[in-house]
Structure formats: structure tokens, C-alpha cells
XYZ file of C-alpha atoms in Angstrom:
429
model
C 187.300 -60.124 108.550
C 184.330 -61.966 109.887
C 181.297 -59.890 111.262
C 179.126 -61.883 113.845
C 175.597 -61.433 114.622
C 174.768 -60.030 118.214
C 175.837 -62.089 121.128
C 172.041 -62.945 121.960
C 172.172 -65.040 118.603
C 175.041 -67.120 120.023
C 173.348 -68.169 123.376
C 170.600 -70.502 124.259
C 168.627 -72.228 121.382
C 165.138 -70.812 121.185
C 165.770 -67.200 122.165
C 163.483 -64.624 120.541
C 164.951 -61.246 119.547
C 163.095 -58.317 118.254
C 164.895 -56.111 115.460
C 162.326 -53.418 114.899
C 158.949 -54.883 113.973
C 160.693 -57.870 112.851
C 160.628 -60.858 115.541
C 163.248 -63.500 114.934
C 164.119 -66.783 116.539
C 167.787 -67.239 116.669
C 169.590 -70.323 117.245
C 173.077 -71.310 118.501
C 176.092 -71.531 116.232
C 174.720 -69.336 113.307
C 177.254 -66.923 112.289
C 176.948 -64.186 109.774
C 180.113 -62.968 107.891
C 181.569 -61.904 104.733
C 181.939 -64.474 102.044
C 185.308 -65.446 100.410
C 186.218 -65.474 96.721
C 186.311 -69.310 96.862
C 182.771 -69.499 98.112
C 180.981 -68.551 94.920
C 179.824 -72.058 94.007
C 178.683 -72.688 97.638
C 176.682 -69.226 97.555
C 175.050 -69.949 94.349
C 174.114 -73.534 95.441
C 172.207 -72.076 98.520
C 170.271 -69.502 96.343
C 169.711 -71.999 93.647
C 168.227 -74.399 96.210
C 166.048 -71.818 97.988
C 164.646 -70.694 94.516
C 164.346 -74.259 93.235
C 166.478 -73.865 90.084
C 169.302 -75.849 88.862
C 172.727 -74.287 89.277
C 175.169 -74.583 86.199
C 178.744 -73.614 85.832
C 178.844 -69.852 84.872
C 182.310 -68.374 84.402
C 181.116 -64.992 83.782
C 178.892 -65.079 86.973
C 181.917 -65.902 89.022
C 183.866 -63.145 87.558
C 181.058 -60.869 88.670
C 180.890 -62.167 92.033
C 182.001 -59.503 94.695
C 182.725 -61.538 97.760
C 183.396 -58.432 99.786
C 179.718 -57.474 99.011
C 178.212 -60.954 99.878
C 177.187 -62.039 103.344
C 176.597 -65.680 104.350
C 175.212 -67.400 107.272
C 176.900 -70.606 108.362
C 176.011 -73.367 110.664
C 178.972 -75.259 111.933
C 181.083 -73.916 109.126
C 178.387 -74.973 106.329
C 176.860 -72.041 104.345
C 173.043 -72.183 104.880
C 172.264 -68.685 103.910
C 173.209 -65.724 101.861
C 172.467 -62.283 100.403
C 174.579 -60.180 98.005
C 174.757 -56.561 96.796
C 175.892 -55.840 93.372
C 177.845 -52.523 92.634
C 175.719 -50.740 89.997
C 174.234 -47.253 89.188
C 170.518 -46.633 88.929
C 168.640 -43.793 87.219
C 166.593 -41.703 89.581
C 164.573 -38.524 88.897
C 167.216 -36.119 87.499
C 170.333 -38.093 88.155
C 172.126 -41.377 88.014
C 173.421 -42.585 91.426
C 175.036 -45.458 93.140
C 172.588 -48.038 94.359
C 173.236 -51.500 96.030
C 171.484 -53.957 93.723
C 170.435 -56.730 96.226
C 170.311 -60.223 94.929
C 170.919 -63.831 95.851
C 168.935 -63.836 99.167
C 168.080 -67.381 100.193
C 168.428 -69.756 103.306
C 168.535 -73.482 103.037
C 165.135 -75.078 103.676
C 166.600 -77.020 106.656
C 167.168 -73.600 108.480
C 164.118 -71.720 107.547
C 162.007 -69.777 110.256
C 165.141 -69.370 112.482
C 165.845 -65.623 111.840
C 168.684 -66.296 109.399
C 167.301 -64.144 106.614
C 166.318 -61.420 108.889
C 169.797 -61.375 110.231
C 171.370 -61.235 106.819
C 169.217 -58.605 105.367
C 169.314 -56.396 108.539
C 173.181 -56.565 108.621
C 173.377 -55.812 104.913
C 171.174 -52.863 104.986
C 173.108 -51.346 107.834
C 176.430 -51.838 106.124
C 175.817 -50.884 102.409
C 177.619 -47.622 101.683
C 175.142 -46.522 98.943
C 172.120 -44.386 100.013
C 169.497 -46.719 98.442
C 169.196 -50.390 97.952
C 167.058 -52.017 95.234
C 165.757 -55.474 94.396
C 163.310 -57.523 92.628
C 161.139 -59.232 95.293
C 160.333 -63.006 94.604
C 158.319 -62.705 97.828
C 157.004 -59.232 98.413
C 155.686 -59.958 102.011
C 159.180 -60.559 103.088
C 160.869 -57.175 102.045
C 158.275 -54.801 103.521
C 159.308 -55.808 106.934
C 162.457 -54.432 106.541
C 161.548 -50.990 105.061
C 161.590 -51.925 101.341
C 158.705 -50.774 99.255
C 157.659 -51.274 95.586
C 158.470 -48.102 93.833
C 158.105 -49.178 90.232
C 155.324 -51.005 88.404
C 156.096 -53.321 85.380
C 153.933 -54.187 82.760
C 153.739 -57.725 80.857
C 152.448 -57.805 77.490
C 150.911 -60.733 75.630
C 150.073 -59.415 72.172
C 147.530 -61.026 69.486
C 149.511 -60.031 66.469
C 146.502 -60.740 64.097
C 144.415 -58.008 65.950
C 146.858 -55.365 67.083
C 147.338 -53.314 63.983
C 150.916 -52.178 64.334
C 152.203 -48.725 63.320
C 152.252 -48.104 59.612
C 154.582 -46.252 57.365
C 157.657 -47.028 55.059
C 160.936 -48.374 56.390
C 163.663 -46.845 54.528
C 166.592 -49.348 53.473
C 169.181 -49.308 56.055
C 167.238 -48.093 58.984
C 167.163 -51.509 60.557
C 170.108 -54.181 60.847
C 171.155 -57.061 63.057
C 174.248 -56.825 65.264
C 176.545 -59.464 66.361
C 177.291 -59.844 70.079
C 180.765 -58.294 69.483
C 179.184 -55.278 67.711
C 176.477 -54.961 70.378
C 178.968 -54.766 73.197
C 180.385 -51.749 71.400
C 177.172 -49.847 70.576
C 174.458 -50.772 73.175
C 175.990 -49.418 76.335
C 175.654 -45.735 75.026
C 172.139 -46.330 74.194
C 171.311 -47.749 77.786
C 173.181 -44.689 79.223
C 170.795 -42.546 77.235
C 167.807 -44.349 78.450
C 169.082 -43.519 82.059
C 168.763 -39.858 81.379
C 165.150 -40.491 80.136
C 163.536 -42.849 82.777
C 164.217 -43.541 86.467
C 164.719 -47.119 87.510
C 167.174 -48.177 84.822
C 170.297 -49.964 85.838
C 173.841 -49.542 84.213
C 175.831 -52.423 83.067
C 179.708 -52.765 83.288
C 181.380 -54.339 80.203
C 181.565 -57.765 81.909
C 177.825 -57.375 82.793
C 176.914 -56.636 79.314
C 178.920 -59.786 78.230
C 176.733 -61.819 80.566
C 173.699 -60.011 79.489
C 174.206 -61.153 75.718
C 175.719 -64.474 76.366
C 173.405 -67.111 74.677
C 173.761 -70.478 76.277
C 171.385 -72.959 74.485
C 170.324 -74.205 77.827
C 169.056 -70.683 78.719
C 166.701 -70.311 75.770
C 163.528 -71.984 76.975
C 163.210 -73.642 73.708
C 163.367 -70.303 71.653
C 165.853 -69.383 69.112
C 169.188 -67.905 69.427
C 169.239 -64.241 70.559
C 168.804 -61.784 67.932
C 169.929 -58.214 68.076
C 168.228 -55.615 65.924
C 169.191 -52.092 65.891
C 167.881 -48.846 64.425
C 170.214 -46.369 62.854
C 169.374 -42.592 62.387
C 169.975 -40.423 59.398
C 173.589 -40.032 60.212
C 174.016 -43.938 60.386
C 174.413 -43.826 64.257
C 172.476 -46.459 66.318
C 169.812 -44.758 68.383
C 167.740 -47.814 69.563
C 167.897 -51.739 69.766
C 165.979 -54.602 70.731
C 166.838 -57.992 71.810
C 164.366 -60.814 70.878
C 163.979 -64.562 70.186
C 161.457 -66.665 68.153
C 159.695 -69.924 68.781
C 158.273 -72.172 66.005
C 154.593 -73.093 66.899
C 152.154 -74.793 64.624
C 148.534 -74.661 65.145
C 145.654 -76.606 63.394
C 145.463 -73.889 60.820
C 149.179 -73.518 60.138
C 152.022 -71.471 61.583
C 151.465 -69.510 64.697
C 155.055 -68.387 65.742
C 155.810 -66.619 68.854
C 158.009 -63.515 69.196
C 159.679 -62.933 72.667
C 161.050 -59.567 73.332
C 163.551 -59.566 75.985
C 164.552 -55.875 75.832
C 163.909 -52.671 73.879
C 165.600 -49.515 74.399
C 164.881 -46.587 72.285
C 165.118 -43.108 73.580
C 164.531 -41.808 70.169
C 160.895 -41.609 69.172
C 161.565 -42.696 65.540
C 163.694 -45.630 66.641
C 161.078 -46.843 69.120
C 158.282 -46.660 66.542
C 160.296 -48.493 63.791
C 161.497 -51.250 66.148
C 158.159 -51.988 67.338
C 156.780 -51.962 63.700
C 159.386 -54.528 62.959
C 158.656 -56.776 65.822
C 154.796 -56.454 65.569
C 154.955 -57.594 61.824
C 157.031 -60.898 61.849
C 156.051 -63.233 59.077
C 154.233 -66.468 60.292
C 153.903 -65.108 63.933
C 150.813 -64.976 66.008
C 151.850 -63.890 69.426
C 154.317 -61.617 70.973
C 155.349 -61.298 74.601
C 157.313 -58.656 76.587
C 157.781 -58.574 80.209
C 159.753 -55.294 80.803
C 157.373 -52.505 79.683
C 156.820 -49.289 81.720
C 153.152 -48.659 83.167
C 153.042 -45.820 80.864
C 154.626 -47.458 77.878
C 154.145 -45.598 74.668
C 153.518 -48.629 72.628
C 149.679 -48.221 73.523
C 149.731 -44.948 71.458
C 151.173 -46.662 68.271
C 148.840 -49.586 67.691
C 145.350 -49.480 66.244
C 143.757 -51.985 68.783
C 145.046 -51.404 72.267
C 142.927 -54.264 73.493
C 144.997 -56.702 71.584
C 147.730 -56.057 74.111
C 146.718 -58.124 76.905
C 148.434 -56.335 79.886
C 149.372 -57.585 83.328
C 150.598 -55.125 86.000
C 152.981 -56.222 88.810
C 155.493 -54.827 91.265
C 159.047 -54.667 89.729
C 161.699 -52.665 91.366
C 161.636 -52.226 95.189
C 163.677 -49.491 97.032
C 165.075 -49.371 100.475
C 166.495 -46.004 101.737
C 169.412 -46.495 103.848
C 170.552 -42.845 104.244
C 167.650 -40.547 104.140
C 169.436 -37.262 103.893
C 171.905 -38.476 101.084
C 168.932 -40.213 99.211
C 166.625 -37.223 99.190
C 169.620 -34.664 98.244
C 170.849 -36.836 95.331
C 167.712 -36.904 93.133
C 165.895 -33.912 91.653
C 162.190 -32.629 92.212
C 159.582 -31.814 89.611
C 158.379 -28.576 91.382
C 159.771 -26.293 94.010
C 159.306 -27.765 97.519
C 160.104 -26.782 101.001
C 158.874 -29.238 103.558
C 159.794 -30.812 106.868
C 159.614 -34.589 106.894
C 159.525 -36.562 110.184
C 160.590 -40.177 109.301
C 160.650 -43.177 111.292
C 162.935 -46.195 110.524
C 162.750 -49.271 112.846
C 165.802 -50.991 111.395
C 168.450 -48.148 110.798
C 168.096 -45.915 113.689
C 170.304 -43.052 112.174
C 167.697 -42.524 109.711
C 164.922 -41.636 112.110
C 164.380 -37.886 112.697
C 163.126 -34.599 110.873
C 164.566 -33.473 107.671
C 163.926 -30.131 105.896
C 163.845 -30.924 102.035
C 164.146 -27.722 99.944
C 164.570 -27.946 96.134
C 164.071 -25.426 93.228
C 165.485 -26.635 89.882
C 168.807 -28.195 90.295
C 169.398 -26.969 93.666
C 168.503 -29.527 96.296
C 169.260 -29.386 100.101
C 168.186 -31.957 102.797
C 169.268 -31.283 106.394
C 168.389 -32.360 109.822
C 166.145 -29.995 111.685
C 164.355 -29.522 114.956
C 161.518 -27.559 113.188
C 157.954 -28.991 113.698
C 156.975 -31.662 110.971
C 154.709 -30.854 108.014
C 154.436 -34.677 107.203
C 155.138 -37.747 109.158
C 155.884 -41.005 107.504
C 158.121 -44.196 107.549
C 161.027 -44.854 105.470
C 158.904 -47.404 103.457
C 156.597 -44.564 102.192
C 159.549 -42.467 101.343
C 160.990 -45.390 99.408
C 157.776 -46.008 97.544
C 157.815 -42.414 96.172
C 161.527 -42.041 95.588
C 161.491 -42.925 91.981
C 158.726 -40.650 91.051
C 156.194 -43.348 90.219
C 153.967 -43.535 93.192
C 152.387 -40.459 94.807
C 152.890 -39.567 98.465
C 149.150 -38.817 98.636
C 148.458 -42.478 97.913
C 149.577 -43.440 101.526
C 147.620 -40.568 103.185
C 144.475 -42.603 102.603
C 145.616 -45.319 104.909
C 147.137 -43.020 107.262
C 150.717 -44.127 106.370
C 151.475 -40.591 105.445
C 150.187 -37.900 108.094
C 149.851 -34.325 107.132
C 150.224 -31.818 109.886
C 150.508 -28.462 107.710
C 147.637 -28.095 105.265
C 148.843 -28.197 101.708
C 152.174 -29.733 102.549
C 151.087 -33.271 101.308
C 150.068 -31.732 97.832
C 153.164 -29.911 97.686
C 155.262 -32.763 98.424
C 153.530 -35.271 96.150
C 153.915 -32.993 93.219
C 157.515 -32.518 93.961
C 158.405 -36.134 94.327
C 156.382 -37.224 91.166
C 158.331 -37.407 87.698
C 156.936 -37.050 84.231
C 157.805 -40.436 83.110
C 157.194 -43.473 85.270
C 160.152 -45.671 86.443
C 160.864 -48.907 84.708
C 163.376 -51.592 85.447
C 164.754 -53.569 82.484
C 166.006 -56.715 83.941
C 165.723 -58.982 86.906
C 169.154 -58.987 88.497
């Protein structure tokens, strides 16, 4: 069944329409509707063109396509814009919850600046059944307009292996071993699920998604070796941590200077974490290591002798948009007891606006609408930024984006929303 944008869109060319703070210029004959299963290639082509990458055949990608969760914009029957939501779970403070993983947002260059993307994103956010939506923002300036906010910071490392001084200590025979892709499909999902119990921001993977994550097409290697999967086993011979990595042969003027590229490292066990990093930081003939999905409080800094050899770059990673304030606040846990009335504004989803009394103590959490006077006022974006526990609400009071009405309520709410470990997202989806 097709869903069409407001009638105003279908009328005269050049009409301006405001949706919240977003002013959009709509044109005639643009229709937004649900995608069809047969349109996967066309949807990918639009996204690929917008992101300037070459689209190649992808059987697993087609199997993972959820047409009922994809919106397309068409002009005269031609698909000229798209956005998709993936059905996945996400770890949040104290819980693992359903989260719409938004991806594939793009508009053909011939149809830019006409409000097409605004129409797609707005409709998607009003329709997703999950209480939160998350994405990686290729252009951060776009998504802040729609109530998204950066809720997790990622750290990229470029490591000088000649200077870093990795963890030392013996590695007993049998602690480390390589896995085949088939072995990894059986063993690694359990480790990722354990990681979700430790840190917010970690997305789950279905069996099919794991297959795609581990598929190793030569064209996708970027000049590096085939994917290598190394796992650590504990004293009972059970796998308790793994790393996915590739190498690259590089020769300098003085000899070999190979590069180690770590694609993923998941090790909830402290021993596994230490041993895996010891292995990766001591590769023979290697001079440099890169890793792009570290947490802002990554424990690696504690293990090496020369932290300055870890050249770090901090950037926004996971963005959050709260689509149902009451459900979203009720489905996570809080670090300390809290009882606060929040007055929330939302220019895009009118049903979100209003006052909510949030009370929490231990595993007991309640969030209900109220007419009581507010303790704090903020928009849905500030709430989203603090949702994963990685950014303090008080950060936004300094710019008046959070207003305290009851003295002490800001400190109380800030302490409650924070979480002991920073959120981390392990992949761009």
C-alpha cells in the first residue's frame, strides 16, 4: 500500500512548507511510498549514486532487504530518493532493546534541495514502531534538524608499533587460534551478545547479517589480505573474545613496514582483551596498526607502555532519535535513583511533546505523562544525546539547551542518565 506525502506537496511547483524547524520546498509529482521487494537494485543505485560509490551485485544484501521498512520517493515513477530502517536490537544502559537502524538515505543529485529527503526522513520517524532510531551520519548537519543527536563518540587509532610498548607476559599454548568463517558463525554471536551486556551502543546481528559481516569479497579488501579471525579461549577451552583483522604488505626504504588493520575486537573478558591486543600489537614485520571502532574510554590505553604512540582521533559515531519518549525512557536503566519531571519539546513528532515524570530506583523504572510543574525543560534532541549514557545532560545547560527550573534537578538527572562505561558502536550499518 502506498503512502503519499501531504496534499501540499502535490500542488503547485515551488510551494514552501514548514515541518517543525525544517523548511522544505516541494515540487509536483513527487510521491513517497513503501518500497517493493523487486526494487532493491534501484534503491541501492540511488544510495550508491548519492554516496558516490559503485554498486555491485550483493546476494546477501538483497536477502537482508526489508522492503516493508524502506521508503522511496518517486518522480514520474522513477525512484529518486530512499531511506531504510533495519530491524535490529541495540544495547542501551541496562538493557537490550529494539532500535530502528536507519541507513540508505539518499536523493539523486538531480532532485536535491527540493525537500525530498525531509519528506522521507520525517515520514520514516513518524512511522517506525521502535521507541528509538539510530544511524551513522555521513553529514551531521542534516540529521540535527530532525531531532537526531550524537549519543556516542568513537575513537580511531593509528598506532606506531615500534614505539607503543604492548602488554607483556607469556601466552600459554592454545590460548589463541584462528577460526574459519563457518566456525566463527557458530561461536562469535555469543560473544557479541555478551558485549551487549557490558556496553551500550552495540548492535546485534542475525545469522544472515553475520554471514554478510564475515563475507570476504576480494573487491572489498582495499588492497589488504583476506579477513583473519583470531579467537581467545579461556581455561575451559571456551571462546571468550575475538578479533577480525587484515594485513597489508608495505616496504619502506629500510625494509618491511607492514600494516595491521583491525576491523573488530570484542572481548568482554579482561584476559581475552589483553591477550588479543598483545597479539595484534606484536605482529612480525609490522610498523603500523589501525583501528576505527574504539570506545572513548577504550581500555587499550591502560595496557601499553607509551600511550602517545596511539595517535587518536575522536569523532561522532552513533546518532540517536527518540520517537516515543515514554517508552524510550522506560526501557533503559539509570545509574542512580531519580525522580524528575521533564518538559520535552519535539517539532516533528507532536505526540512526543509534553511533560513526563521519570522515576527510577534499581531495576524499577516508570515514565508517565504528568501535569506537574517541570524540573527540567529540553528538546527531544538533548534527551537523545544523553540516552546512551555517554553525554551528560549538564553539558547542554551551558548553552541553555537544557533549562533547570528546580535547583538540584539537573545534577540529579545528569547522574542518573550517565553510565559507567561509554557507549560504543562497532560498525557502520
